[in-house]
Amino acid sequence: MSKELVTAIKNHRLIEVTEKLTMAIKDVVNECEIKEEELLKAISFLNEVGKKGEFHLLSDVLGVSVLVDNITYQDDADADTTLFNVEGPLYREEAPIQQSPGSLCELDEPGDVLFMQGKVISAATGNPIPNALLDVWQANAIGDYENEDENQTDYNLRARILADHNGYYEFRTVVPAGYDIGKGGPVGELMKAVGRHAMRPAHIHFKIEGESFKTLTTQLFPPNVPWLDSDAIGAVKEPLIMKLEKVTDPVECKKRGVTTPFYICQYDFRLKEKV
Ligand code: BEZ
Ligand code: FE
């Protein structure tokens, strides 16, 4: 395809989307009979959002990020694959690589200990994906990510876990808590003003790679946690809710090297083959 043709097609798309967006905005203005004073307030809100770098967050709370993710990756999902989910803005590259069994944190990390284990397999055949790499990141037990919290060490609760040749992975972590994505900025203020909260339910992020397979980016959610039914970005999908087993048997605790009851989550990830 010539360069000119590519540019013409791109412009065609831009023209189409801009026209539709203009129509949608005008419809709202007409329907709500927006007055000049309200328009000026909206403009100053958007200026503030820009100044604070919160346009991505605005897209998140409007539900646009999840919708676009669903449209973008719909072809990577079929009945047998693990559901994808948004990456979110808190991913960091180059987390330390650990051979499974690994740990996302030191042994004295505050919170309920959680062991995650399972297999990374082909959705089509059920065969294991040898040496799959699971890039995992999460907030701590009070809902803070290490890169936004001076009390945590660099890359705490982040690791790339290398599954074994049978696609088996295992790592130790703590059960994360939900957290506030508003944090006093203009988007958080908007949420408050319209009677919505800015909380995300607890979750663990995954980005999983296997040779000849499409990368799966997703999130898992502990069950029965606050805001599971009202995630501020609307990202909860039922099949991504974990089943946690609480283990209290002192013999099992000793085997796992923990001094308190702990949780186990068994979760297999099913990836789609590249064509
Ligand atoms: C997250 O999933 O970590 C996230 C998503 C949207 C805004 C902030 C954080
Ligand atoms: Fe997150």
mmCIF file of C-alpha atoms and ligand atoms in Angstrom:
data_model
loop_
_atom_site.group_PDB
_atom_site.id
_atom_site.type_symbol
_atom_site.label_atom_id
_atom_site.label_comp_id
_atom_site.label_asym_id
_atom_site.label_seq_id
_atom_site.Cartn_x
_atom_site.Cartn_y
_atom_site.Cartn_z
ATOM 1 C CA MET A 1 0.000 0.000 0.000
ATOM 2 C CA SER A 2 1.394 3.437 -0.875
ATOM 3 C CA LYS A 3 2.181 5.959 1.850
ATOM 4 C CA GLU A 4 -0.419 8.345 0.425
ATOM 5 C CA LEU A 5 -3.127 5.676 0.556
ATOM 6 C CA VAL A 6 -2.289 4.821 4.198
ATOM 7 C CA THR A 7 -2.513 8.535 5.109
ATOM 8 C CA ALA A 8 -5.821 8.887 3.234
ATOM 9 C CA ILE A 9 -7.305 5.869 5.056
ATOM 10 C CA LYS A 10 -6.107 7.164 8.437
ATOM 11 C CA ASN A 11 -7.591 10.607 7.723
ATOM 12 C CA HIS A 12 -10.846 8.998 6.657
ATOM 13 C CA ARG A 13 -11.040 7.262 10.028
ATOM 14 C CA LEU A 14 -10.163 10.494 11.858
ATOM 15 C CA ILE A 15 -12.831 12.386 9.930
ATOM 16 C CA GLU A 16 -15.453 9.713 10.677
ATOM 17 C CA VAL A 17 -14.678 9.567 14.422
ATOM 18 C CA THR A 18 -14.456 13.355 14.773
ATOM 19 C CA GLU A 19 -17.831 13.791 13.051
ATOM 20 C CA LYS A 20 -19.523 11.171 15.249
ATOM 21 C CA LEU A 21 -17.993 12.626 18.401
ATOM 22 C CA THR A 22 -19.112 16.124 17.436
ATOM 23 C CA MET A 23 -22.654 14.871 16.880
ATOM 24 C CA ALA A 24 -22.689 13.024 20.214
ATOM 25 C CA ILE A 25 -21.442 16.097 22.121
ATOM 26 C CA LYS A 26 -23.968 18.380 20.403
ATOM 27 C CA ASP A 27 -26.761 15.932 21.266
ATOM 28 C CA VAL A 28 -25.827 16.144 24.964
ATOM 29 C CA VAL A 29 -25.564 19.940 24.811
ATOM 30 C CA ASN A 30 -29.019 20.140 23.206
ATOM 31 C CA GLU A 31 -30.652 17.560 25.426
ATOM 32 C CA CYS A 32 -29.290 19.045 28.659
ATOM 33 C CA GLU A 33 -29.586 22.629 27.417
ATOM 34 C CA ILE A 34 -26.037 23.430 28.481
ATOM 35 C CA LYS A 35 -25.511 27.101 29.355
ATOM 36 C CA GLU A 36 -22.351 29.155 28.763
ATOM 37 C CA GLU A 37 -21.395 29.130 32.452
ATOM 38 C CA GLU A 38 -21.531 25.311 32.484
ATOM 39 C CA LEU A 39 -19.440 25.070 29.323
ATOM 40 C CA LEU A 40 -16.768 27.291 30.879
ATOM 41 C CA LYS A 41 -16.743 25.078 33.976
ATOM 42 C CA ALA A 42 -16.372 21.979 31.791
ATOM 43 C CA ILE A 43 -13.496 23.583 29.885
ATOM 44 C CA SER A 44 -11.684 24.572 33.057
ATOM 45 C CA PHE A 45 -12.212 21.014 34.425
ATOM 46 C CA LEU A 46 -10.640 19.546 31.267
ATOM 47 C CA ASN A 47 -7.752 22.026 31.495
ATOM 48 C CA GLU A 48 -7.174 20.858 35.070
ATOM 49 C CA VAL A 49 -7.345 17.188 33.996
ATOM 50 C CA GLY A 50 -4.668 17.944 31.386
ATOM 51 C CA LYS A 51 -2.458 19.822 33.867
ATOM 52 C CA LYS A 52 -2.571 16.890 36.306
ATOM 53 C CA GLY A 53 -2.049 14.292 33.563
ATOM 54 C CA GLU A 54 -5.383 12.614 34.343
ATOM 55 C CA PHE A 55 -6.854 12.068 30.869
ATOM 56 C CA HIS A 56 -6.130 8.345 31.092
ATOM 57 C CA LEU A 57 -7.875 8.240 34.457
ATOM 58 C CA LEU A 58 -10.848 10.124 33.007
ATOM 59 C CA SER A 59 -11.110 7.512 30.250
ATOM 60 C CA ASP A 60 -10.941 4.802 32.963
ATOM 61 C CA VAL A 61 -13.758 6.157 35.136
ATOM 62 C CA LEU A 62 -15.969 6.856 32.126
ATOM 63 C CA GLY A 63 -15.691 3.151 31.315
ATOM 64 C CA VAL A 64 -14.045 3.954 27.980
ATOM 65 C CA SER A 65 -10.742 2.157 28.733
ATOM 66 C CA VAL A 66 -12.475 -1.163 29.465
ATOM 67 C CA LEU A 67 -14.748 -0.799 26.427
ATOM 68 C CA VAL A 68 -11.806 -0.071 24.106
ATOM 69 C CA ASP A 69 -9.867 -3.002 25.618
ATOM 70 C CA ASN A 70 -12.848 -5.279 24.951
ATOM 71 C CA ILE A 71 -13.087 -4.102 21.337
ATOM 72 C CA THR A 72 -9.319 -4.313 20.747
ATOM 73 C CA TYR A 73 -8.858 -7.825 22.101
ATOM 74 C CA GLN A 74 -12.221 -9.433 21.257
ATOM 75 C CA ASP A 75 -10.584 -11.546 18.536
ATOM 76 C CA ASP A 76 -8.071 -12.923 21.067
ATOM 77 C CA ALA A 77 -10.888 -14.287 23.207
ATOM 78 C CA ASP A 78 -13.052 -17.288 22.611
ATOM 79 C CA ALA A 79 -14.976 -19.583 24.911
ATOM 80 C CA ASP A 80 -11.837 -21.451 25.977
ATOM 81 C CA THR A 81 -9.369 -18.616 26.609
ATOM 82 C CA THR A 82 -8.882 -16.826 29.909
ATOM 83 C CA LEU A 83 -10.588 -13.446 29.734
ATOM 84 C CA PHE A 84 -8.318 -10.462 29.133
ATOM 85 C CA ASN A 85 -8.527 -7.242 31.122
ATOM 86 C CA VAL A 86 -7.041 -3.739 31.078
ATOM 87 C CA GLU A 87 -3.363 -3.288 31.965
ATOM 88 C CA GLY A 88 -3.942 -0.078 33.931
ATOM 89 C CA PRO A 89 -1.350 2.669 34.348
ATOM 90 C CA LEU A 90 0.728 1.100 37.121
ATOM 91 C CA TYR A 91 2.621 -1.551 35.173
ATOM 92 C CA ARG A 92 6.417 -1.339 35.347
ATOM 93 C CA GLU A 93 8.724 -3.108 32.924
ATOM 94 C CA GLU A 94 11.782 -5.092 33.948
ATOM 95 C CA ALA A 95 10.449 -6.592 37.176
ATOM 96 C CA PRO A 96 12.923 -9.116 38.606
ATOM 97 C CA ILE A 97 12.738 -12.560 36.969
ATOM 98 C CA GLN A 98 12.325 -15.539 39.291
ATOM 99 C CA GLN A 99 12.128 -19.220 38.489
ATOM 100 C CA SER A 100 8.899 -20.730 39.897
ATOM 101 C CA PRO A 101 8.271 -21.122 42.833
ATOM 102 C CA GLY A 102 8.872 -17.424 43.415
ATOM 103 C CA SER A 103 7.748 -14.654 45.728
ATOM 104 C CA LEU A 104 6.473 -11.149 45.002
ATOM 105 C CA CYS A 105 7.619 -9.909 48.403
ATOM 106 C CA GLU A 106 9.795 -10.554 51.445
ATOM 107 C CA LEU A 107 8.539 -13.105 53.988
ATOM 108 C CA ASP A 108 7.650 -10.355 56.496
ATOM 109 C CA GLU A 109 5.368 -8.451 54.076
ATOM 110 C CA PRO A 110 2.296 -7.382 56.137
ATOM 111 C CA GLY A 111 -0.993 -9.039 55.193
ATOM 112 C CA ASP A 112 -2.599 -12.428 54.663
ATOM 113 C CA VAL A 113 -0.180 -14.778 52.926
ATOM 114 C CA LEU A 114 -1.422 -16.059 49.569
ATOM 115 C CA PHE A 115 0.061 -18.810 47.413
ATOM 116 C CA MET A 116 -0.966 -18.661 43.760
ATOM 117 C CA GLN A 117 -0.397 -21.743 41.704
ATOM 118 C CA GLY A 118 -1.544 -23.412 38.507
ATOM 119 C CA LYS A 119 -0.659 -23.981 34.902
ATOM 120 C CA VAL A 120 -0.326 -21.898 31.796
ATOM 121 C CA ILE A 121 -1.867 -23.956 29.013
ATOM 122 C CA SER A 122 -2.996 -23.784 25.400
ATOM 123 C CA ALA A 123 -6.709 -22.957 25.272
ATOM 124 C CA ALA A 124 -7.078 -25.045 22.114
ATOM 125 C CA THR A 125 -5.318 -28.257 23.172
ATOM 126 C CA GLY A 126 -4.964 -28.049 26.953
ATOM 127 C CA ASN A 127 -1.245 -28.727 26.538
ATOM 128 C CA PRO A 128 1.073 -26.934 28.943
ATOM 129 C CA ILE A 129 3.078 -23.974 27.670
ATOM 130 C CA PRO A 130 6.645 -24.677 28.799
ATOM 131 C CA ASN A 131 8.564 -21.801 30.394
ATOM 132 C CA ALA A 132 5.672 -19.329 30.165
ATOM 133 C CA LEU A 133 6.543 -16.003 31.769
ATOM 134 C CA LEU A 134 4.040 -14.443 34.178
ATOM 135 C CA ASP A 135 4.635 -10.748 34.795
ATOM 136 C CA VAL A 136 2.697 -10.034 38.006
ATOM 137 C CA TRP A 137 2.044 -6.788 39.892
ATOM 138 C CA GLN A 138 -0.296 -5.722 42.677
ATOM 139 C CA ALA A 139 -0.970 -3.318 45.533
ATOM 140 C CA ASN A 140 -0.073 -4.271 49.124
ATOM 141 C CA ALA A 141 -2.465 -5.245 51.916
ATOM 142 C CA ILE A 142 -3.497 -1.617 52.467
ATOM 143 C CA GLY A 143 -3.983 -0.810 48.793
ATOM 144 C CA ASP A 144 -0.715 0.928 47.858
ATOM 145 C CA TYR A 145 1.507 0.209 44.831
ATOM 146 C CA GLU A 146 5.229 0.394 45.554
ATOM 147 C CA ASN A 147 5.898 3.127 42.972
ATOM 148 C CA GLU A 148 3.414 5.420 44.715
ATOM 149 C CA ASP A 149 4.506 4.601 48.251
ATOM 150 C CA GLU A 150 7.776 5.659 49.851
ATOM 151 C CA ASN A 151 7.415 2.959 52.538
ATOM 152 C CA GLN A 152 7.878 0.107 50.064
ATOM 153 C CA THR A 153 11.073 -1.050 48.402
ATOM 154 C CA ASP A 154 11.651 -0.783 44.662
ATOM 155 C CA TYR A 155 9.650 -3.470 42.760
ATOM 156 C CA ASN A 156 7.971 -4.761 45.927
ATOM 157 C CA LEU A 157 5.003 -6.970 44.936
ATOM 158 C CA ARG A 158 6.185 -7.150 41.328
ATOM 159 C CA ALA A 159 7.980 -10.052 39.676
ATOM 160 C CA ARG A 160 8.266 -12.017 36.452
ATOM 161 C CA ILE A 161 7.698 -15.644 37.404
ATOM 162 C CA LEU A 162 9.095 -18.212 34.995
ATOM 163 C CA ALA A 163 6.879 -21.320 34.869
ATOM 164 C CA ASP A 164 8.607 -24.706 34.622
ATOM 165 C CA HIS A 165 8.766 -26.951 31.545
ATOM 166 C CA ASN A 166 5.244 -28.229 32.361
ATOM 167 C CA GLY A 167 3.838 -24.692 32.357
ATOM 168 C CA TYR A 168 3.450 -24.929 36.148
ATOM 169 C CA TYR A 169 3.851 -21.741 38.162
ATOM 170 C CA GLU A 170 3.716 -20.962 41.841
ATOM 171 C CA PHE A 171 4.419 -17.825 43.818
ATOM 172 C CA ARG A 172 3.920 -16.403 47.264
ATOM 173 C CA THR A 173 2.373 -12.999 47.875
ATOM 174 C CA VAL A 174 -0.147 -11.294 50.181
ATOM 175 C CA VAL A 175 -3.837 -10.670 49.528
ATOM 176 C CA PRO A 176 -3.989 -7.123 48.112
ATOM 177 C CA ALA A 177 -6.529 -4.479 49.169
ATOM 178 C CA GLY A 178 -8.617 -2.216 46.974
ATOM 179 C CA TYR A 179 -7.533 1.368 46.481
ATOM 180 C CA ASP A 180 -8.590 4.871 45.637
ATOM 181 C CA ILE A 181 -7.769 5.928 42.072
ATOM 182 C CA GLY A 182 -9.086 9.479 42.607
ATOM 183 C CA LYS A 183 -6.513 10.630 45.172
ATOM 184 C CA GLY A 184 -7.773 14.225 45.410
ATOM 185 C CA GLY A 185 -7.276 15.114 41.722
ATOM 186 C CA PRO A 186 -9.894 16.667 39.399
ATOM 187 C CA VAL A 187 -11.237 13.266 38.267
ATOM 188 C CA GLY A 188 -11.638 12.145 41.903
ATOM 189 C CA GLU A 189 -13.425 15.438 42.626
ATOM 190 C CA LEU A 190 -15.787 14.836 39.701
ATOM 191 C CA MET A 191 -16.562 11.354 41.003
ATOM 192 C CA LYS A 192 -17.398 12.770 44.428
ATOM 193 C CA ALA A 193 -19.512 15.546 42.946
ATOM 194 C CA VAL A 194 -21.656 13.041 41.008
ATOM 195 C CA GLY A 195 -22.010 10.715 44.008
ATOM 196 C CA ARG A 196 -19.665 7.990 42.785
ATOM 197 C CA HIS A 197 -16.686 6.563 44.631
ATOM 198 C CA ALA A 198 -13.253 6.168 43.036
ATOM 199 C CA MET A 199 -12.390 2.797 44.528
ATOM 200 C CA ARG A 200 -11.119 -0.262 42.705
ATOM 201 C CA PRO A 201 -11.657 -3.676 44.308
ATOM 202 C CA ALA A 202 -8.540 -5.653 45.243
ATOM 203 C CA HIS A 203 -6.916 -7.299 42.233
ATOM 204 C CA ILE A 204 -3.696 -8.836 40.941
ATOM 205 C CA HIS A 205 -2.441 -7.946 37.467
ATOM 206 C CA PHE A 206 -0.940 -10.487 35.063
ATOM 207 C CA LYS A 207 0.757 -10.224 31.711
ATOM 208 C CA ILE A 208 1.537 -13.730 30.475
ATOM 209 C CA GLU A 209 3.769 -14.676 27.552
ATOM 210 C CA GLY A 210 4.417 -18.053 25.981
ATOM 211 C CA GLU A 211 6.263 -18.899 22.810
ATOM 212 C CA SER A 212 3.848 -18.978 19.815
ATOM 213 C CA PHE A 213 0.974 -17.669 21.987
ATOM 214 C CA LYS A 214 -0.735 -14.293 22.144
ATOM 215 C CA THR A 215 0.227 -12.334 25.251
ATOM 216 C CA LEU A 216 -2.589 -12.384 27.808
ATOM 217 C CA THR A 217 -3.017 -9.255 29.944
ATOM 218 C CA THR A 218 -5.576 -9.655 32.691
ATOM 219 C CA GLN A 219 -6.452 -9.163 36.373
ATOM 220 C CA LEU A 220 -7.732 -11.578 39.006
ATOM 221 C CA PHE A 221 -9.985 -10.485 41.852
ATOM 222 C CA PRO A 222 -10.203 -12.031 45.348
ATOM 223 C CA PRO A 223 -13.821 -12.979 46.145
ATOM 224 C CA ASN A 224 -16.163 -11.121 48.515
ATOM 225 C CA VAL A 225 -14.105 -7.943 48.731
ATOM 226 C CA PRO A 226 -15.402 -4.362 48.887
ATOM 227 C CA TRP A 227 -16.241 -2.633 45.564
ATOM 228 C CA LEU A 228 -16.321 -5.906 43.596
ATOM 229 C CA ASP A 229 -19.812 -4.889 42.405
ATOM 230 C CA SER A 230 -18.940 -1.247 41.825
ATOM 231 C CA ASP A 231 -15.373 -1.079 40.462
ATOM 232 C CA ALA A 232 -14.703 2.583 39.576
ATOM 233 C CA ILE A 233 -13.446 1.516 36.138
ATOM 234 C CA GLY A 234 -15.934 -1.344 35.600
ATOM 235 C CA ALA A 235 -13.270 -4.002 34.982
ATOM 236 C CA VAL A 236 -14.615 -6.913 37.048
ATOM 237 C CA LYS A 237 -15.472 -9.994 34.977
ATOM 238 C CA GLU A 238 -16.995 -12.939 36.817
ATOM 239 C CA PRO A 239 -14.635 -15.682 35.496
ATOM 240 C CA LEU A 240 -11.694 -13.633 36.796
ATOM 241 C CA ILE A 241 -12.863 -13.856 40.414
ATOM 242 C CA MET A 242 -10.496 -16.173 42.286
ATOM 243 C CA LYS A 243 -11.498 -19.026 44.539
ATOM 244 C CA LEU A 244 -9.473 -18.788 47.735
ATOM 245 C CA GLU A 245 -8.982 -21.724 50.057
ATOM 246 C CA LYS A 246 -8.057 -20.851 53.637
ATOM 247 C CA VAL A 247 -5.529 -23.250 55.167
ATOM 248 C CA THR A 248 -5.297 -23.383 58.956
ATOM 249 C CA ASP A 249 -3.711 -26.825 59.494
ATOM 250 C CA PRO A 250 -0.414 -26.221 61.373
ATOM 251 C CA VAL A 251 1.237 -29.100 59.474
ATOM 252 C CA GLU A 252 0.404 -27.461 56.132
ATOM 253 C CA CYS A 253 1.539 -24.084 57.485
ATOM 254 C CA LYS A 254 4.863 -25.594 58.496
ATOM 255 C CA LYS A 255 5.267 -27.220 55.071
ATOM 256 C CA ARG A 256 4.783 -23.832 53.440
ATOM 257 C CA GLY A 257 7.078 -22.117 55.909
ATOM 258 C CA VAL A 258 4.418 -19.800 57.330
ATOM 259 C CA THR A 259 3.478 -19.224 60.944
ATOM 260 C CA THR A 260 -0.117 -18.099 60.376
ATOM 261 C CA PRO A 261 -3.091 -19.492 58.408
ATOM 262 C CA PHE A 262 -2.767 -18.680 54.729
ATOM 263 C CA TYR A 263 -4.706 -18.741 51.459
ATOM 264 C CA ILE A 264 -4.180 -20.798 48.319
ATOM 265 C CA CYS A 265 -5.548 -19.909 44.908
ATOM 266 C CA GLN A 266 -5.411 -22.441 42.108
ATOM 267 C CA TYR A 267 -5.809 -20.730 38.721
ATOM 268 C CA ASP A 268 -4.945 -22.044 35.258
ATOM 269 C CA PHE A 269 -4.388 -19.512 32.483
ATOM 270 C CA ARG A 270 -5.541 -20.531 29.002
ATOM 271 C CA LEU A 271 -3.780 -18.712 26.174
ATOM 272 C CA LYS A 272 -4.662 -18.470 22.501
ATOM 273 C CA GLU A 273 -2.196 -19.678 19.904
ATOM 274 C CA LYS A 274 -0.806 -17.168 17.399
ATOM 275 C CA VAL A 275 -1.976 -17.923 13.874
HETATM 276 C C1 BEZ B 1 -5.141 -0.301 38.079
HETATM 277 O O1 BEZ B 1 -5.727 -1.263 37.614
HETATM 278 O O2 BEZ B 1 -4.145 -0.459 38.764
HETATM 279 C C2 BEZ B 1 -5.661 1.077 37.788
HETATM 280 C C3 BEZ B 1 -6.613 1.228 36.830
HETATM 281 C C4 BEZ B 1 -7.082 2.508 36.549
HETATM 282 C C5 BEZ B 1 -6.615 3.598 37.237
HETATM 283 C C6 BEZ B 1 -5.649 3.423 38.220
HETATM 284 C C7 BEZ B 1 -5.161 2.162 38.498
HETATM 285 FE FE FE B 2 -4.148 -2.212 39.644
#
